[in-house]
Coordinates of N, CA and C in Angstrom, one line a residue:
M1406 N 57.3 147.4 374.5 CA 56.4 148.0 373.5 C 55.0 148.1 374.1
K1407 N 54.5 147.1 374.8 CA 53.2 147.2 375.4 C 53.1 148.3 376.5
F1408 N 54.2 148.5 377.2 CA 54.3 149.6 378.2 C 54.1 150.9 377.5
I1409 N 54.8 151.2 376.4 CA 54.7 152.4 375.7 C 53.3 152.6 375.1
Y1410 N 52.7 151.5 374.6 CA 51.4 151.5 374.1 C 50.4 152.0 375.1
W1411 N 50.4 151.4 376.3 CA 49.5 151.7 377.4 C 49.8 153.1 377.9
L1412 N 51.0 153.5 377.9 CA 51.4 154.9 378.4 C 50.8 155.9 377.5
I1413 N 50.8 155.7 376.2 CA 50.2 156.6 375.2 C 48.7 156.6 375.4
K1414 N 48.1 155.5 375.6 CA 46.6 155.5 375.8 C 46.2 156.2 377.0
I1415 N 47.0 156.1 378.1 CA 46.6 156.8 379.4 C 46.9 158.3 379.2
A1416 N 48.0 158.6 378.5 CA 48.2 160.0 378.3 C 47.1 160.7 377.4
L1417 N 46.6 159.9 376.4 CA 45.5 160.4 375.6 C 44.3 160.6 376.4
L1418 N 44.0 159.7 377.3 CA 42.8 159.8 378.2 C 42.9 161.1 379.0
F1419 N 44.1 161.3 379.6 CA 44.2 162.5 380.4 C 44.1 163.8 379.6
V1420 N 44.7 163.8 378.4 CA 44.5 165.0 377.5 C 43.1 165.2 377.1
V1421 N 42.4 164.2 376.8 CA 41.0 164.3 376.4 C 40.1 164.8 377.6
L1422 N 40.4 164.2 378.8 CA 39.7 164.7 380.0 C 40.0 166.1 380.3
Y1423 N 41.2 166.5 380.2 CA 41.6 167.9 380.4 C 40.9 168.9 379.5
I1424 N 40.9 168.5 378.2 CA 40.3 169.4 377.2 C 38.8 169.4 377.5
G1425 N 38.2 168.3 377.8 CA 36.8 168.3 378.2 C 36.4 169.1 379.4
D1426 N 37.3 169.0 380.4 CA 37.0 169.7 381.6 C 37.3 171.2 381.5
T1427 N 38.3 171.6 380.7 CA 38.6 173.0 380.5 C 37.7 173.7 379.5
Y1428 N 37.4 173.2 378.4 CA 36.7 173.9 377.3 C 35.3 173.5 377.2
L1429 N 34.9 172.4 377.7 CA 33.5 171.9 377.4 C 32.6 171.9 378.7
K1430 N 32.9 172.8 379.7 CA 32.1 172.8 380.9 C 30.7 173.2 380.6
G1431 N 30.5 174.1 379.7 CA 29.1 174.6 379.5 C 28.2 173.6 378.8
L1432 N 28.7 172.5 378.3 CA 27.9 171.5 377.6 C 27.3 170.5 378.5
G1433 N 27.8 170.4 379.7 CA 27.3 169.4 380.7 C 27.6 168.0 380.3
W1434 N 26.6 167.1 380.3 CA 26.8 165.7 380.0 C 27.3 165.5 378.5
W1435 N 27.0 166.4 377.7 CA 27.5 166.2 376.3 C 29.0 166.3 376.2
S1436 N 29.6 167.0 377.1 CA 31.1 167.0 377.2 C 31.7 165.6 377.5
V1437 N 31.0 164.9 378.3 CA 31.4 163.5 378.6 C 31.3 162.7 377.4
L1438 N 30.2 162.8 376.7 CA 30.1 162.0 375.5 C 31.1 162.3 374.4
I1439 N 31.4 163.6 374.3 CA 32.4 164.1 373.3 C 33.8 163.5 373.7
C1440 N 34.1 163.6 375.0 CA 35.4 163.1 375.4 C 35.5 161.6 375.2
V1441 N 34.5 160.8 375.5 CA 34.5 159.4 375.3 C 34.7 159.1 373.8
A1442 N 34.0 159.8 373.0 CA 34.1 159.5 371.5 C 35.5 159.9 371.0
A1443 N 36.0 161.0 371.5 CA 37.4 161.4 371.1 C 38.4 160.3 371.6
F1444 N 38.2 159.8 372.8 CA 39.2 158.8 373.3 C 39.1 157.5 372.5
I1445 N 37.9 157.1 372.2 CA 37.7 155.9 371.4 C 38.3 156.0 370.0
L1446 N 38.1 157.1 369.3 CA 38.7 157.4 368.0 C 40.2 157.4 368.1
G1447 N 40.7 158.1 369.1 CA 42.2 158.2 369.3 C 42.8 156.9 369.5
T1448 N 42.2 156.0 370.3 CA 42.8 154.7 370.6 C 42.7 153.8 369.4
R1449 N 41.7 154.0 368.6 CA 41.6 153.2 367.3 C 42.7 153.6 366.4
L1450 N 43.0 154.9 366.3 CA 44.1 155.3 365.4 C 45.4 154.8 365.9
I1451 N 45.6 154.8 367.2 CA 46.9 154.3 367.8 C 47.0 152.8 367.5
D1452 N 45.9 152.0 367.7 CA 45.9 150.6 367.4 C 46.2 150.3 366.0
K1453 N 45.6 151.1 365.0 CA 45.9 150.8 363.6 C 47.4 151.1 363.3
K1454 N 47.9 152.1 363.8 CA 49.4 152.5 363.6 C 50.3 151.4 364.1
I1455 N 49.9 150.9 365.3 CA 50.8 149.8 365.9 C 50.6 148.5 365.1
E1456 N 49.4 148.2 364.6 CA 49.3 147.0 363.7 C 50.1 147.1 362.5
E1457 N 50.1 148.3 361.8 CA 50.9 148.6 360.6 C 52.4 148.4 360.9
Y1458 N 52.8 149.0 362.1 CA 54.2 148.9 362.4 C 54.6 147.4 362.6
N1459 N 53.8 146.6 363.4 CA 54.1 145.2 363.6 C 54.1 144.4 362.3
K1460 N 53.2 144.7 361.4 CA 53.2 144.0 360.1 C 54.4 144.3 359.3
Q1461 N 54.8 145.6 359.2 CA 56.0 146.0 358.5 C 57.3 145.3 359.1
Y1462 N 57.3 145.4 360.4 CA 58.5 144.8 361.1 C 58.7 143.3 360.9
F1463 N 57.6 142.6 361.0 CA 57.7 141.1 360.8 C 57.9 140.8 359.3
L1464 N 57.3 141.5 358.4 CA 57.5 141.2 357.0 C 59.0 141.6 356.6
K1465 N 59.5 142.6 357.2 CA 60.9 142.9 356.9 C 61.9 141.8 357.5
R1466 N 61.5 141.3 358.7 CA 62.4 140.3 359.4 C 62.2 138.9 358.8
L1467 N 60.9 138.6 358.4 CA 60.6 137.3 357.9 C 59.8 137.5 356.5
P1468 N 60.5 137.8 355.4 CA 59.9 138.1 354.2 C 59.0 136.9 353.6
V1469 N 59.2 135.7 354.1 CA 58.5 134.6 353.6 C 57.0 134.7 354.0
L1470 N 56.7 135.4 355.1 CA 55.3 135.6 355.5 C 54.4 136.1 354.5
A1471 N 54.9 137.0 353.6 CA 54.1 137.5 352.5 C 53.6 136.5 351.5
E1472 N 54.4 135.4 351.4 CA 54.2 134.4 350.4 C 53.4 133.2 350.9
L1473 N 53.2 133.1 352.2 CA 52.6 131.9 352.8 C 51.1 131.8 352.5
K1474 N 50.7 130.6 352.2 CA 49.3 130.3 351.9 C 48.9 129.1 352.8
T1475 N 47.6 129.0 353.1 CA 47.2 127.9 354.0 C 47.5 126.6 353.4
G1476 N 48.0 125.7 354.2 CA 48.3 124.3 353.8 C 49.7 124.1 353.3
Q1477 N 50.5 125.2 353.3 CA 51.9 125.0 352.8 C 52.8 124.4 354.0
I1478 N 53.8 123.6 353.6 CA 54.6 123.0 354.5 C 55.8 123.9 354.8
I1479 N 56.0 124.2 356.1 CA 57.1 125.1 356.5 C 58.0 124.5 357.6
T1480 N 59.2 125.1 357.7 CA 60.1 124.8 358.8 C 60.4 126.0 359.6
I1481 N 60.2 125.9 360.9 CA 60.4 127.1 361.7 C 61.5 126.8 362.7
E1482 N 62.5 127.8 362.7 CA 63.6 127.7 363.7 C 63.4 128.9 364.7
L1483 N 63.3 128.5 366.0 CA 63.0 129.4 367.0 C 64.3 130.0 367.6
L1484 N 64.2 131.1 368.3 CA 65.4 131.8 368.8 C 66.1 130.9 369.8
N1485 N 65.4 130.0 370.5 CA 66.1 129.2 371.5 C 66.7 128.0 370.9
G1486 N 66.7 127.9 369.5 CA 67.4 126.8 368.8 C 66.5 125.6 368.4
Q1487 N 65.3 125.6 368.9 CA 64.3 124.5 368.6 C 63.9 124.6 367.2
K1488 N 63.8 123.5 366.5 CA 63.5 123.5 365.1 C 62.2 122.7 364.9
L1489 N 61.2 123.3 364.3 CA 59.9 122.7 364.0 C 59.8 122.4 362.5
A1490 N 60.1 121.2 362.1 CA 60.2 120.8 360.7 C 58.9 120.2 360.2
N1491 N 58.6 120.4 359.0 CA 57.5 119.8 358.3 C 56.1 120.1 359.0
R1492 N 55.9 121.4 359.3 CA 54.7 121.8 359.9 C 53.8 122.5 358.8
V1493 N 52.5 122.4 359.0 CA 51.5 122.9 358.1 C 51.1 124.3 358.5
Y1494 N 51.3 125.3 357.7 CA 50.9 126.7 358.0 C 49.4 126.8 357.8
M1495 N 48.7 127.3 358.9 CA 47.2 127.4 358.8 C 46.8 128.8 358.6
T1496 N 47.2 129.8 359.5 CA 46.8 131.2 359.4 C 47.7 132.0 360.2
S1497 N 47.6 133.3 360.1 CA 48.4 134.2 360.9 C 47.6 135.4 361.4
L1498 N 48.1 136.0 362.5 CA 47.6 137.3 363.0 C 48.8 138.2 362.9
N1499 N 48.7 139.4 363.5 CA 49.7 140.4 363.4 C 51.0 139.9 364.0
T1500 N 50.9 139.2 365.1 CA 52.1 138.8 365.8 C 52.3 137.3 366.1
E1501 N 51.4 136.5 365.5 CA 51.4 135.1 365.7 C 51.1 134.3 364.4
I1502 N 51.5 133.1 364.3 CA 51.1 132.2 363.2 C 50.6 130.9 363.9
L1503 N 49.6 130.3 363.2 CA 49.0 129.0 363.6 C 49.6 127.9 362.7
I1504 N 50.2 126.9 363.4 CA 50.8 125.8 362.6 C 50.2 124.5 363.2
S1505 N 50.2 123.5 362.3 CA 49.7 122.2 362.7 C 50.8 121.1 362.3
A1506 N 50.7 120.0 363.1 CA 51.6 118.9 362.8 C 51.2 118.1 361.6
E1507 N 49.9 118.2 361.2 CA 49.4 117.5 360.0 C 48.3 118.3 359.4
P1508 N 48.0 118.1 358.1 CA 46.9 118.8 357.5 C 45.6 118.4 358.2
I1509 N 44.7 119.4 358.4 CA 43.5 119.1 359.1 C 42.3 119.5 358.2
L1510 N 42.5 120.0 357.0 CA 41.5 120.5 356.2 C 40.6 119.4 355.6
T1511 N 41.2 118.2 355.4 CA 40.4 117.1 354.8 C 39.9 116.0 355.7
L1512 N 40.0 116.3 357.0 CA 39.7 115.3 358.0 C 38.2 115.4 358.3
G1513 N 37.7 114.3 358.9 CA 36.3 114.2 359.4 C 36.2 114.9 360.8
A1514 N 35.0 114.9 361.4 CA 34.8 115.6 362.6 C 35.6 115.1 363.8
E1515 N 35.7 113.7 363.9 CA 36.4 113.1 365.0 C 37.9 113.3 364.8
E1516 N 38.4 113.1 363.6 CA 39.8 113.3 363.4 C 40.2 114.8 363.5
L1517 N 39.3 115.6 363.1 CA 39.6 117.1 363.2 C 39.8 117.5 364.7
E1518 N 39.0 116.9 365.6 CA 39.1 117.3 367.0 C 40.5 116.8 367.5
Q1519 N 40.9 115.6 367.1 CA 42.2 115.1 367.6 C 43.4 115.9 366.9
A1520 N 43.2 116.3 365.7 CA 44.2 117.0 365.0 C 44.4 118.5 365.6
M1521 N 43.3 119.0 366.0 CA 43.3 120.4 366.6 C 44.2 120.4 367.8
E1522 N 44.3 119.3 368.5 CA 45.2 119.3 369.7 C 46.7 119.4 369.3
K1523 N 47.0 119.2 368.0 CA 48.4 119.3 367.5 C 48.6 120.6 366.9
T1524 N 47.7 121.6 367.0 CA 48.0 122.9 366.4 C 48.5 123.8 367.5
H1525 N 49.4 124.7 367.1 CA 50.0 125.6 368.1 C 50.1 127.0 367.5
W1526 N 49.9 128.0 368.4 CA 50.2 129.4 368.0 C 51.6 129.7 368.3
I1527 N 52.4 130.2 367.4 CA 53.8 130.6 367.6 C 53.9 132.1 367.5
K1528 N 54.5 132.7 368.5 CA 54.7 134.2 368.5 C 55.8 134.5 367.5
L1529 N 55.6 135.4 366.6 CA 56.6 135.7 365.6 C 57.9 136.3 366.2
K1530 N 57.8 137.0 367.4 CA 59.0 137.5 368.0 C 59.9 136.4 368.5
K1531 N 59.5 135.2 368.6 CA 60.3 134.1 369.0 C 60.8 133.3 367.8
V1532 N 60.5 133.7 366.6 CA 60.9 132.9 365.4 C 62.2 133.6 364.9
K1533 N 63.2 132.7 364.7 CA 64.5 133.2 364.1 C 64.5 133.1 362.6
R1534 N 64.0 132.0 362.1 CA 64.0 131.7 360.6 C 62.7 131.0 360.3
L1535 N 62.2 131.3 359.1 CA 61.0 130.6 358.6 C 61.2 130.3 357.1
R1536 N 61.1 129.0 356.8 CA 61.4 128.5 355.4 C 60.3 127.7 354.9
L1537 N 60.1 127.8 353.6 CA 59.1 127.0 352.9 C 59.8 125.7 352.5
R1538 N 59.1 124.6 352.5 CA 59.6 123.4 352.0 C 59.7 123.5 350.5
P1539 N 60.9 123.1 349.9 CA 61.0 123.2 348.4 C 60.1 122.3 347.7
K1540 N 59.6 122.7 346.6 CA 58.7 121.9 345.8 C 59.5 120.8 345.1
I1541 N 58.9 119.7 345.0 CA 59.6 118.5 344.4 C 59.2 118.4 342.9

């Protein structure tokens, strides 16, 4: 996926430079500014589309992600068979989630530093199953 992503960006750069070289020769340095602005806008659009695609893909594969709230207890089963039970969900990005071995929201400064060593980012592409702990 990253290979295709960078290939699209490089192709966009060459297209923008070709258009700038062919049609904007009379503008001088303004053509360079126009090309750079077009490239930046184009890459931002590509980035947004890829983020939307990743979000839809992981929500379809792991529907529990939509319901997760900070501080909930979860069990994660990885593709390699490893099971991370009774972990605290902290936050997530497009392709990763942050989990902790214990809640760190109510700790003091010193305990917080020690607890932060027990936090891990887990890539969602390595997650096989994600379950919430049932409420008692």
